[in-house]
């Protein structure tokens, strides 16, 4: 056994083209409000195959802007997945609205459609959802339900660059899609995000809201320094330094997605002999996955031994993660504010407490996969004695 083996869960793929693009901006006089953000927005819309895009400082900022734009706030309810990143719920809290949590299905980690309608009340203004680990939700059913009750649909696409449902890129099914370019996601700008929508007016509005509510962009000012403020707003901009990096990253997205899919498939094939585990996936025709990671849910007697297994894997140099470490309503902040019923989110609880996420990003080689599977199998055998 190689003692020095070290396989990180995530590692951004940065090459000389990325570095050169950043340096070019640093050699130019314009670091923000420049041409790179605009070009990145166009590139991103082109990649999705439609819609409109606005660069922002993070996915969380994009989510916040979505509720802010729609005027959702105090007294309103938004349905939020229990199994997601805290940001999905925080954005609702930030505008003063109330998140109403919904459990997930165990097969994919996506919100349980069978419970969705029963959570809608006269106060509900929006349904937010996450495409869990890059697996699309059933957008046709969600959008149909939202239309029936006149609700906005906010898609958290943080792990879903490249995820499509019935040939349409996610983020363009609902009213808004929010992407993340945090370092371990599919592509990175250091920190950063993209706000997308199939509605042009929504994106135009958000372009103002992300920059103080100023009425005209830098290039639209006939008199230098002169502008008016027409609405309340934030400073949620992306810089041109980040956008230049994002454009280069996006240029590699085809290869990134292909390598993730290949790694996932190799992994899944090799894990098929192991009993008592479930692999989160959607294999139906309508679903094109972006393969953020490969998540294994431990079952039977293994279920209670997750932390022990992860510790052993770590000792063997195998980087893993947990998506996500707690159902959001169980996090201290939410538990204190809304009180927590242990039994309301059984499937989200299983994913948080009994799953392990393995890496499939481009830094993972076939040799790494073989090393991980071999050792995982060994550890399971030893632990299950
Ligand atoms: C990472 C992540 C976020 C937060 O993204 P930032 O760009 O860091 O704000 C939001 N939602 C989900 C599902 C995530 O995985």
PDB file of C-alpha atoms in Angstrom, residues 64-324:
ATOM      1  CA  UNK A  64     -30.746  36.641  -2.818  1.00  0.00           C
ATOM      2  CA  UNK A  65     -31.185  38.826  -5.909  1.00  0.00           C
ATOM      3  CA  UNK A  66     -33.907  36.501  -7.197  1.00  0.00           C
ATOM      4  CA  UNK A  67     -36.154  36.930  -4.140  1.00  0.00           C
ATOM      5  CA  UNK A  68     -35.305  40.614  -3.910  1.00  0.00           C
ATOM      6  CA  UNK A  69     -36.264  41.171  -7.541  1.00  0.00           C
ATOM      7  CA  UNK A  70     -39.606  39.387  -7.155  1.00  0.00           C
ATOM      8  CA  UNK A  71     -40.412  41.385  -4.018  1.00  0.00           C
ATOM      9  CA  UNK A  72     -40.733  38.263  -1.894  1.00  0.00           C
ATOM     10  CA  UNK A  73     -40.356  39.129   1.792  1.00  0.00           C
ATOM     11  CA  UNK A  74     -41.908  39.294   5.236  1.00  0.00           C
ATOM     12  CA  UNK A  75     -45.068  37.200   5.530  1.00  0.00           C
ATOM     13  CA  UNK A  76     -44.301  35.155   2.417  1.00  0.00           C
ATOM     14  CA  UNK A  77     -43.381  31.484   2.338  1.00  0.00           C
ATOM     15  CA  UNK A  78     -40.938  29.752   0.027  1.00  0.00           C
ATOM     16  CA  UNK A  79     -40.683  25.986  -0.244  1.00  0.00           C
ATOM     17  CA  UNK A  80     -37.037  24.989   0.277  1.00  0.00           C
ATOM     18  CA  UNK A  81     -35.377  21.551   0.069  1.00  0.00           C
ATOM     19  CA  UNK A  82     -34.306  20.186   3.463  1.00  0.00           C
ATOM     20  CA  UNK A  83     -31.375  18.450   1.767  1.00  0.00           C
ATOM     21  CA  UNK A  84     -29.278  21.236   0.218  1.00  0.00           C
ATOM     22  CA  UNK A  85     -26.571  23.792   0.912  1.00  0.00           C
ATOM     23  CA  UNK A  86     -27.517  26.329   3.581  1.00  0.00           C
ATOM     24  CA  UNK A  87     -27.401  29.083   0.945  1.00  0.00           C
ATOM     25  CA  UNK A  88     -30.643  27.845  -0.641  1.00  0.00           C
ATOM     26  CA  UNK A  89     -32.473  28.607   2.621  1.00  0.00           C
ATOM     27  CA  UNK A  90     -30.379  31.603   3.702  1.00  0.00           C
ATOM     28  CA  UNK A  91     -31.409  33.543   0.603  1.00  0.00           C
ATOM     29  CA  UNK A  92     -35.042  33.197   1.684  1.00  0.00           C
ATOM     30  CA  UNK A  93     -34.180  34.284   5.242  1.00  0.00           C
ATOM     31  CA  UNK A  94     -32.222  37.273   3.945  1.00  0.00           C
ATOM     32  CA  UNK A  95     -35.364  38.824   2.439  1.00  0.00           C
ATOM     33  CA  UNK A  96     -37.373  38.087   5.586  1.00  0.00           C
ATOM     34  CA  UNK A  97     -39.520  35.358   4.063  1.00  0.00           C
ATOM     35  CA  UNK A  98     -40.098  31.986   5.729  1.00  0.00           C
ATOM     36  CA  UNK A  99     -38.571  28.787   4.344  1.00  0.00           C
ATOM     37  CA  UNK A 100     -40.931  25.808   4.449  1.00  0.00           C
ATOM     38  CA  UNK A 101     -38.737  22.733   4.207  1.00  0.00           C
ATOM     39  CA  UNK A 102     -39.538  19.693   2.095  1.00  0.00           C
ATOM     40  CA  UNK A 103     -37.942  16.263   2.400  1.00  0.00           C
ATOM     41  CA  UNK A 104     -36.110  14.638  -0.507  1.00  0.00           C
ATOM     42  CA  UNK A 105     -36.404  11.304  -2.256  1.00  0.00           C
ATOM     43  CA  UNK A 106     -33.619   8.868  -1.483  1.00  0.00           C
ATOM     44  CA  UNK A 107     -32.950   7.787  -5.069  1.00  0.00           C
ATOM     45  CA  UNK A 108     -31.642  11.178  -6.231  1.00  0.00           C
ATOM     46  CA  UNK A 109     -31.634  13.500  -3.219  1.00  0.00           C
ATOM     47  CA  UNK A 110     -34.019  15.824  -5.080  1.00  0.00           C
ATOM     48  CA  UNK A 111     -37.160  17.186  -3.449  1.00  0.00           C
ATOM     49  CA  UNK A 112     -39.965  14.686  -3.005  1.00  0.00           C
ATOM     50  CA  UNK A 113     -42.563  15.689  -5.586  1.00  0.00           C
ATOM     51  CA  UNK A 114     -45.290  13.726  -3.837  1.00  0.00           C
ATOM     52  CA  UNK A 115     -45.128  16.142  -0.877  1.00  0.00           C
ATOM     53  CA  UNK A 116     -44.829  19.373  -2.842  1.00  0.00           C
ATOM     54  CA  UNK A 117     -48.480  20.293  -3.344  1.00  0.00           C
ATOM     55  CA  UNK A 118     -49.415  19.630   0.291  1.00  0.00           C
ATOM     56  CA  UNK A 119     -46.931  22.296   1.459  1.00  0.00           C
ATOM     57  CA  UNK A 120     -48.438  25.088  -0.650  1.00  0.00           C
ATOM     58  CA  UNK A 121     -50.457  27.609   1.383  1.00  0.00           C
ATOM     59  CA  UNK A 122     -52.038  30.969   0.512  1.00  0.00           C
ATOM     60  CA  UNK A 123     -48.754  32.556   1.662  1.00  0.00           C
ATOM     61  CA  UNK A 124     -46.515  30.519  -0.645  1.00  0.00           C
ATOM     62  CA  UNK A 125     -44.844  32.732  -3.254  1.00  0.00           C
ATOM     63  CA  UNK A 126     -42.149  30.482  -4.682  1.00  0.00           C
ATOM     64  CA  UNK A 127     -40.739  26.995  -4.937  1.00  0.00           C
ATOM     65  CA  UNK A 128     -36.974  26.772  -4.682  1.00  0.00           C
ATOM     66  CA  UNK A 129     -35.202  23.588  -5.599  1.00  0.00           C
ATOM     67  CA  UNK A 130     -31.709  22.245  -5.911  1.00  0.00           C
ATOM     68  CA  UNK A 131     -30.541  19.919  -8.667  1.00  0.00           C
ATOM     69  CA  UNK A 132     -28.913  17.639  -6.145  1.00  0.00           C
ATOM     70  CA  UNK A 133     -25.295  16.814  -7.061  1.00  0.00           C
ATOM     71  CA  UNK A 134     -26.114  17.808 -10.632  1.00  0.00           C
ATOM     72  CA  UNK A 135     -29.095  15.458 -11.013  1.00  0.00           C
ATOM     73  CA  UNK A 136     -32.005  17.378 -12.505  1.00  0.00           C
ATOM     74  CA  UNK A 137     -35.309  17.626 -10.685  1.00  0.00           C
ATOM     75  CA  UNK A 138     -38.382  16.699 -12.693  1.00  0.00           C
ATOM     76  CA  UNK A 139     -38.805  20.236 -14.024  1.00  0.00           C
ATOM     77  CA  UNK A 140     -41.857  19.489 -16.107  1.00  0.00           C
ATOM     78  CA  UNK A 141     -43.907  18.542 -13.056  1.00  0.00           C
ATOM     79  CA  UNK A 142     -42.543  21.336 -10.859  1.00  0.00           C
ATOM     80  CA  UNK A 143     -43.189  24.047 -13.445  1.00  0.00           C
ATOM     81  CA  UNK A 144     -46.704  22.703 -14.110  1.00  0.00           C
ATOM     82  CA  UNK A 145     -47.532  22.822 -10.393  1.00  0.00           C
ATOM     83  CA  UNK A 146     -46.018  26.299 -10.033  1.00  0.00           C
ATOM     84  CA  UNK A 147     -48.122  27.566 -12.925  1.00  0.00           C
ATOM     85  CA  UNK A 148     -51.269  26.156 -11.383  1.00  0.00           C
ATOM     86  CA  UNK A 149     -50.639  28.048  -8.122  1.00  0.00           C
ATOM     87  CA  UNK A 150     -48.966  31.097  -9.689  1.00  0.00           C
ATOM     88  CA  UNK A 151     -45.639  30.539  -7.922  1.00  0.00           C
ATOM     89  CA  UNK A 152     -42.127  31.549  -8.951  1.00  0.00           C
ATOM     90  CA  UNK A 153     -39.592  28.751  -9.452  1.00  0.00           C
ATOM     91  CA  UNK A 154     -36.045  29.444  -8.275  1.00  0.00           C
ATOM     92  CA  UNK A 155     -33.493  26.828  -9.338  1.00  0.00           C
ATOM     93  CA  UNK A 156     -30.306  26.394  -7.308  1.00  0.00           C
ATOM     94  CA  UNK A 157     -27.975  25.167 -10.058  1.00  0.00           C
ATOM     95  CA  UNK A 158     -24.747  25.435  -8.011  1.00  0.00           C
ATOM     96  CA  UNK A 159     -23.761  21.870  -8.940  1.00  0.00           C
ATOM     97  CA  UNK A 160     -25.539  21.783 -12.247  1.00  0.00           C
ATOM     98  CA  UNK A 161     -23.430  23.362 -15.003  1.00  0.00           C
ATOM     99  CA  UNK A 162     -24.228  20.978 -17.859  1.00  0.00           C
ATOM    100  CA  UNK A 163     -27.380  19.492 -16.290  1.00  0.00           C
ATOM    101  CA  UNK A 164     -30.271  19.266 -18.696  1.00  0.00           C
ATOM    102  CA  UNK A 165     -33.835  18.049 -18.425  1.00  0.00           C
ATOM    103  CA  UNK A 166     -35.435  17.057 -21.732  1.00  0.00           C
ATOM    104  CA  UNK A 167     -32.730  18.919 -23.685  1.00  0.00           C
ATOM    105  CA  UNK A 168     -33.272  22.235 -21.884  1.00  0.00           C
ATOM    106  CA  UNK A 169     -30.480  23.394 -19.598  1.00  0.00           C
ATOM    107  CA  UNK A 170     -31.541  23.751 -15.970  1.00  0.00           C
ATOM    108  CA  UNK A 171     -32.005  27.323 -14.856  1.00  0.00           C
ATOM    109  CA  UNK A 172     -34.105  27.949 -17.961  1.00  0.00           C
ATOM    110  CA  UNK A 173     -37.069  25.833 -16.838  1.00  0.00           C
ATOM    111  CA  UNK A 174     -38.044  27.951 -13.855  1.00  0.00           C
ATOM    112  CA  UNK A 175     -38.022  31.716 -13.496  1.00  0.00           C
ATOM    113  CA  UNK A 176     -34.422  31.970 -12.306  1.00  0.00           C
ATOM    114  CA  UNK A 177     -31.332  29.752 -12.206  1.00  0.00           C
ATOM    115  CA  UNK A 178     -28.355  30.400  -9.915  1.00  0.00           C
ATOM    116  CA  UNK A 179     -24.893  28.952 -10.576  1.00  0.00           C
ATOM    117  CA  UNK A 180     -21.758  28.842  -8.405  1.00  0.00           C
ATOM    118  CA  UNK A 181     -18.121  29.168  -9.442  1.00  0.00           C
ATOM    119  CA  UNK A 182     -16.675  28.379  -6.023  1.00  0.00           C
ATOM    120  CA  UNK A 183     -13.405  26.403  -6.406  1.00  0.00           C
ATOM    121  CA  UNK A 184     -14.730  22.835  -6.029  1.00  0.00           C
ATOM    122  CA  UNK A 185     -17.667  23.291  -8.408  1.00  0.00           C
ATOM    123  CA  UNK A 186     -17.572  22.335 -12.119  1.00  0.00           C
ATOM    124  CA  UNK A 187     -15.867  25.568 -13.162  1.00  0.00           C
ATOM    125  CA  UNK A 188     -14.407  28.294 -10.996  1.00  0.00           C
ATOM    126  CA  UNK A 189     -13.740  32.020 -10.849  1.00  0.00           C
ATOM    127  CA  UNK A 190     -12.285  31.770  -7.312  1.00  0.00           C
ATOM    128  CA  UNK A 191     -15.620  32.881  -5.950  1.00  0.00           C
ATOM    129  CA  UNK A 192     -18.423  33.903  -8.251  1.00  0.00           C
ATOM    130  CA  UNK A 193     -21.757  33.015  -9.741  1.00  0.00           C
ATOM    131  CA  UNK A 194     -24.175  33.434 -12.624  1.00  0.00           C
ATOM    132  CA  UNK A 195     -27.800  34.545 -12.478  1.00  0.00           C
ATOM    133  CA  UNK A 196     -29.767  33.211 -15.433  1.00  0.00           C
ATOM    134  CA  UNK A 197     -33.327  33.409 -16.663  1.00  0.00           C
ATOM    135  CA  UNK A 198     -35.372  32.776 -19.763  1.00  0.00           C
ATOM    136  CA  UNK A 199     -36.975  36.186 -19.054  1.00  0.00           C
ATOM    137  CA  UNK A 200     -34.850  39.040 -20.394  1.00  0.00           C
ATOM    138  CA  UNK A 201     -36.533  41.688 -18.192  1.00  0.00           C
ATOM    139  CA  UNK A 202     -35.647  39.749 -15.029  1.00  0.00           C
ATOM    140  CA  UNK A 203     -31.958  39.631 -15.979  1.00  0.00           C
ATOM    141  CA  UNK A 204     -31.926  43.313 -16.960  1.00  0.00           C
ATOM    142  CA  UNK A 205     -33.429  44.218 -13.588  1.00  0.00           C
ATOM    143  CA  UNK A 206     -30.895  42.095 -11.714  1.00  0.00           C
ATOM    144  CA  UNK A 207     -28.046  43.776 -13.585  1.00  0.00           C
ATOM    145  CA  UNK A 208     -29.144  47.005 -11.872  1.00  0.00           C
ATOM    146  CA  UNK A 209     -29.777  45.396  -8.485  1.00  0.00           C
ATOM    147  CA  UNK A 210     -26.308  43.807  -8.431  1.00  0.00           C
ATOM    148  CA  UNK A 211     -24.720  47.282  -8.702  1.00  0.00           C
ATOM    149  CA  UNK A 212     -26.413  49.586  -6.179  1.00  0.00           C
ATOM    150  CA  UNK A 213     -29.558  50.106  -8.271  1.00  0.00           C
ATOM    151  CA  UNK A 214     -27.685  52.497 -10.525  1.00  0.00           C
ATOM    152  CA  UNK A 215     -29.624  53.385 -13.650  1.00  0.00           C
ATOM    153  CA  UNK A 216     -26.852  53.128 -16.218  1.00  0.00           C
ATOM    154  CA  UNK A 217     -23.726  51.042 -16.592  1.00  0.00           C
ATOM    155  CA  UNK A 218     -20.250  52.527 -16.715  1.00  0.00           C
ATOM    156  CA  UNK A 219     -20.151  52.572 -20.515  1.00  0.00           C
ATOM    157  CA  UNK A 220     -23.593  54.190 -20.776  1.00  0.00           C
ATOM    158  CA  UNK A 221     -22.574  57.347 -18.897  1.00  0.00           C
ATOM    159  CA  UNK A 222     -22.280  60.268 -21.301  1.00  0.00           C
ATOM    160  CA  UNK A 223     -20.904  62.476 -18.550  1.00  0.00           C
ATOM    161  CA  UNK A 224     -18.178  60.623 -16.616  1.00  0.00           C
ATOM    162  CA  UNK A 225     -19.196  59.938 -13.045  1.00  0.00           C
ATOM    163  CA  UNK A 226     -22.830  60.939 -13.584  1.00  0.00           C
ATOM    164  CA  UNK A 227     -25.613  58.498 -12.778  1.00  0.00           C
ATOM    165  CA  UNK A 228     -28.852  58.197 -10.861  1.00  0.00           C
ATOM    166  CA  UNK A 229     -30.036  55.509  -8.447  1.00  0.00           C
ATOM    167  CA  UNK A 230     -33.498  54.223  -9.285  1.00  0.00           C
ATOM    168  CA  UNK A 231     -33.860  51.411  -6.764  1.00  0.00           C
ATOM    169  CA  UNK A 232     -32.287  49.844  -3.705  1.00  0.00           C
ATOM    170  CA  UNK A 233     -29.456  47.503  -4.616  1.00  0.00           C
ATOM    171  CA  UNK A 234     -26.331  45.605  -3.608  1.00  0.00           C
ATOM    172  CA  UNK A 235     -22.735  45.354  -4.611  1.00  0.00           C
ATOM    173  CA  UNK A 236     -22.903  41.791  -5.894  1.00  0.00           C
ATOM    174  CA  UNK A 237     -20.731  42.293  -8.982  1.00  0.00           C
ATOM    175  CA  UNK A 238     -18.148  39.930 -10.425  1.00  0.00           C
ATOM    176  CA  UNK A 239     -14.836  41.522 -11.423  1.00  0.00           C
ATOM    177  CA  UNK A 240     -13.346  41.295 -14.916  1.00  0.00           C
ATOM    178  CA  UNK A 241     -10.400  39.382 -13.448  1.00  0.00           C
ATOM    179  CA  UNK A 242     -12.794  36.631 -12.361  1.00  0.00           C
ATOM    180  CA  UNK A 243     -14.831  36.751 -15.570  1.00  0.00           C
ATOM    181  CA  UNK A 244     -11.712  36.273 -17.699  1.00  0.00           C
ATOM    182  CA  UNK A 245     -10.932  33.139 -15.695  1.00  0.00           C
ATOM    183  CA  UNK A 246     -14.548  31.999 -15.979  1.00  0.00           C
ATOM    184  CA  UNK A 247     -14.508  32.277 -19.765  1.00  0.00           C
ATOM    185  CA  UNK A 248     -11.430  30.076 -20.024  1.00  0.00           C
ATOM    186  CA  UNK A 249     -12.963  27.591 -17.616  1.00  0.00           C
ATOM    187  CA  UNK A 250     -16.175  27.499 -19.621  1.00  0.00           C
ATOM    188  CA  UNK A 251     -14.165  26.826 -22.775  1.00  0.00           C
ATOM    189  CA  UNK A 252     -13.147  23.490 -21.177  1.00  0.00           C
ATOM    190  CA  UNK A 253     -16.627  22.534 -19.953  1.00  0.00           C
ATOM    191  CA  UNK A 254     -17.121  19.895 -22.656  1.00  0.00           C
ATOM    192  CA  UNK A 255     -14.008  18.059 -21.547  1.00  0.00           C
ATOM    193  CA  UNK A 256     -14.790  18.583 -17.866  1.00  0.00           C
ATOM    194  CA  UNK A 257     -18.255  17.052 -18.221  1.00  0.00           C
ATOM    195  CA  UNK A 258     -16.991  14.150 -20.327  1.00  0.00           C
ATOM    196  CA  UNK A 259     -14.303  13.284 -17.786  1.00  0.00           C
ATOM    197  CA  UNK A 260     -16.728  13.523 -14.876  1.00  0.00           C
ATOM    198  CA  UNK A 261     -19.189  11.224 -16.623  1.00  0.00           C
ATOM    199  CA  UNK A 262     -16.467   8.749 -17.509  1.00  0.00           C
ATOM    200  CA  UNK A 263     -15.130   8.716 -13.934  1.00  0.00           C
ATOM    201  CA  UNK A 264     -18.640   8.311 -12.525  1.00  0.00           C
ATOM    202  CA  UNK A 265     -19.365   5.401 -14.853  1.00  0.00           C
ATOM    203  CA  UNK A 266     -16.073   3.661 -14.069  1.00  0.00           C
ATOM    204  CA  UNK A 267     -16.720   4.118 -10.370  1.00  0.00           C
ATOM    205  CA  UNK A 268     -20.285   2.876 -10.508  1.00  0.00           C
ATOM    206  CA  UNK A 269     -19.340  -0.233 -12.466  1.00  0.00           C
ATOM    207  CA  UNK A 270     -16.660  -1.127  -9.953  1.00  0.00           C
ATOM    208  CA  UNK A 271     -18.952  -0.545  -6.991  1.00  0.00           C
ATOM    209  CA  UNK A 272     -21.730  -2.746  -8.363  1.00  0.00           C
ATOM    210  CA  UNK A 273     -20.476  -5.836  -6.503  1.00  0.00           C
ATOM    211  CA  UNK A 274     -20.694  -4.152  -3.127  1.00  0.00           C
ATOM    212  CA  UNK A 275     -23.924  -4.930  -1.279  1.00  0.00           C
ATOM    213  CA  UNK A 276     -25.694  -2.629   1.152  1.00  0.00           C
ATOM    214  CA  UNK A 277     -24.930   0.602  -0.680  1.00  0.00           C
ATOM    215  CA  UNK A 278     -27.102   2.810  -2.827  1.00  0.00           C
ATOM    216  CA  UNK A 279     -25.633   5.138  -5.469  1.00  0.00           C
ATOM    217  CA  UNK A 280     -27.502   8.393  -6.086  1.00  0.00           C
ATOM    218  CA  UNK A 281     -28.251   8.693  -9.796  1.00  0.00           C
ATOM    219  CA  UNK A 282     -31.031   9.272 -12.309  1.00  0.00           C
ATOM    220  CA  UNK A 283     -30.857   6.914 -15.218  1.00  0.00           C
ATOM    221  CA  UNK A 284     -34.004   7.865 -17.106  1.00  0.00           C
ATOM    222  CA  UNK A 285     -33.740   9.281 -20.596  1.00  0.00           C
ATOM    223  CA  UNK A 286     -34.911  12.827 -19.765  1.00  0.00           C
ATOM    224  CA  UNK A 287     -32.075  13.422 -17.308  1.00  0.00           C
ATOM    225  CA  UNK A 288     -28.622  14.642 -18.347  1.00  0.00           C
ATOM    226  CA  UNK A 289     -26.458  14.697 -15.237  1.00  0.00           C
ATOM    227  CA  UNK A 290     -23.449  16.962 -14.655  1.00  0.00           C
ATOM    228  CA  UNK A 291     -21.882  14.367 -12.304  1.00  0.00           C
ATOM    229  CA  UNK A 292     -20.720  16.552  -9.477  1.00  0.00           C
ATOM    230  CA  UNK A 293     -19.620  13.560  -7.390  1.00  0.00           C
ATOM    231  CA  UNK A 294     -20.545   9.955  -6.720  1.00  0.00           C
ATOM    232  CA  UNK A 295     -22.546   9.657  -3.524  1.00  0.00           C
ATOM    233  CA  UNK A 296     -22.919   6.323  -1.832  1.00  0.00           C
ATOM    234  CA  UNK A 297     -25.622   5.841   0.810  1.00  0.00           C
ATOM    235  CA  UNK A 298     -24.630   3.169   3.309  1.00  0.00           C
ATOM    236  CA  UNK A 299     -27.419   0.800   4.208  1.00  0.00           C
ATOM    237  CA  UNK A 300     -28.070  -1.988   6.685  1.00  0.00           C
ATOM    238  CA  UNK A 301     -25.479  -2.359   9.443  1.00  0.00           C
ATOM    239  CA  UNK A 302     -23.074  -0.037   7.620  1.00  0.00           C
ATOM    240  CA  UNK A 303     -25.433   2.928   7.921  1.00  0.00           C
ATOM    241  CA  UNK A 304     -24.334   3.810  11.440  1.00  0.00           C
ATOM    242  CA  UNK A 305     -20.630   3.492  10.647  1.00  0.00           C
ATOM    243  CA  UNK A 306     -20.244   6.327   8.148  1.00  0.00           C
ATOM    244  CA  UNK A 307     -17.899   8.482  10.211  1.00  0.00           C
ATOM    245  CA  UNK A 308     -15.720   5.523  11.061  1.00  0.00           C
ATOM    246  CA  UNK A 309     -15.455   4.597   7.368  1.00  0.00           C
ATOM    247  CA  UNK A 310     -14.645   8.177   6.326  1.00  0.00           C
ATOM    248  CA  UNK A 311     -11.907   8.371   8.975  1.00  0.00           C
ATOM    249  CA  UNK A 312     -10.333   5.166   7.654  1.00  0.00           C
ATOM    250  CA  UNK A 313     -10.493   6.416   4.067  1.00  0.00           C
ATOM    251  CA  UNK A 314      -8.851   9.662   5.135  1.00  0.00           C
ATOM    252  CA  UNK A 315      -5.984   7.701   6.706  1.00  0.00           C
ATOM    253  CA  UNK A 316      -5.563   5.976   3.346  1.00  0.00           C
ATOM    254  CA  UNK A 317      -5.261   9.356   1.606  1.00  0.00           C
ATOM    255  CA  UNK A 318      -8.718   9.218   0.056  1.00  0.00           C
ATOM    256  CA  UNK A 319     -10.491  12.582   0.046  1.00  0.00           C
ATOM    257  CA  UNK A 320     -14.248  12.380   0.455  1.00  0.00           C
ATOM    258  CA  UNK A 321     -16.951  14.846   1.402  1.00  0.00           C
ATOM    259  CA  UNK A 322     -20.540  14.913   2.663  1.00  0.00           C
ATOM    260  CA  UNK A 323     -23.333  16.574   0.690  1.00  0.00           C
ATOM    261  CA  UNK A 324     -24.768  17.981   2.819  1.00  0.00           C
TER     262      UNK A 324
END
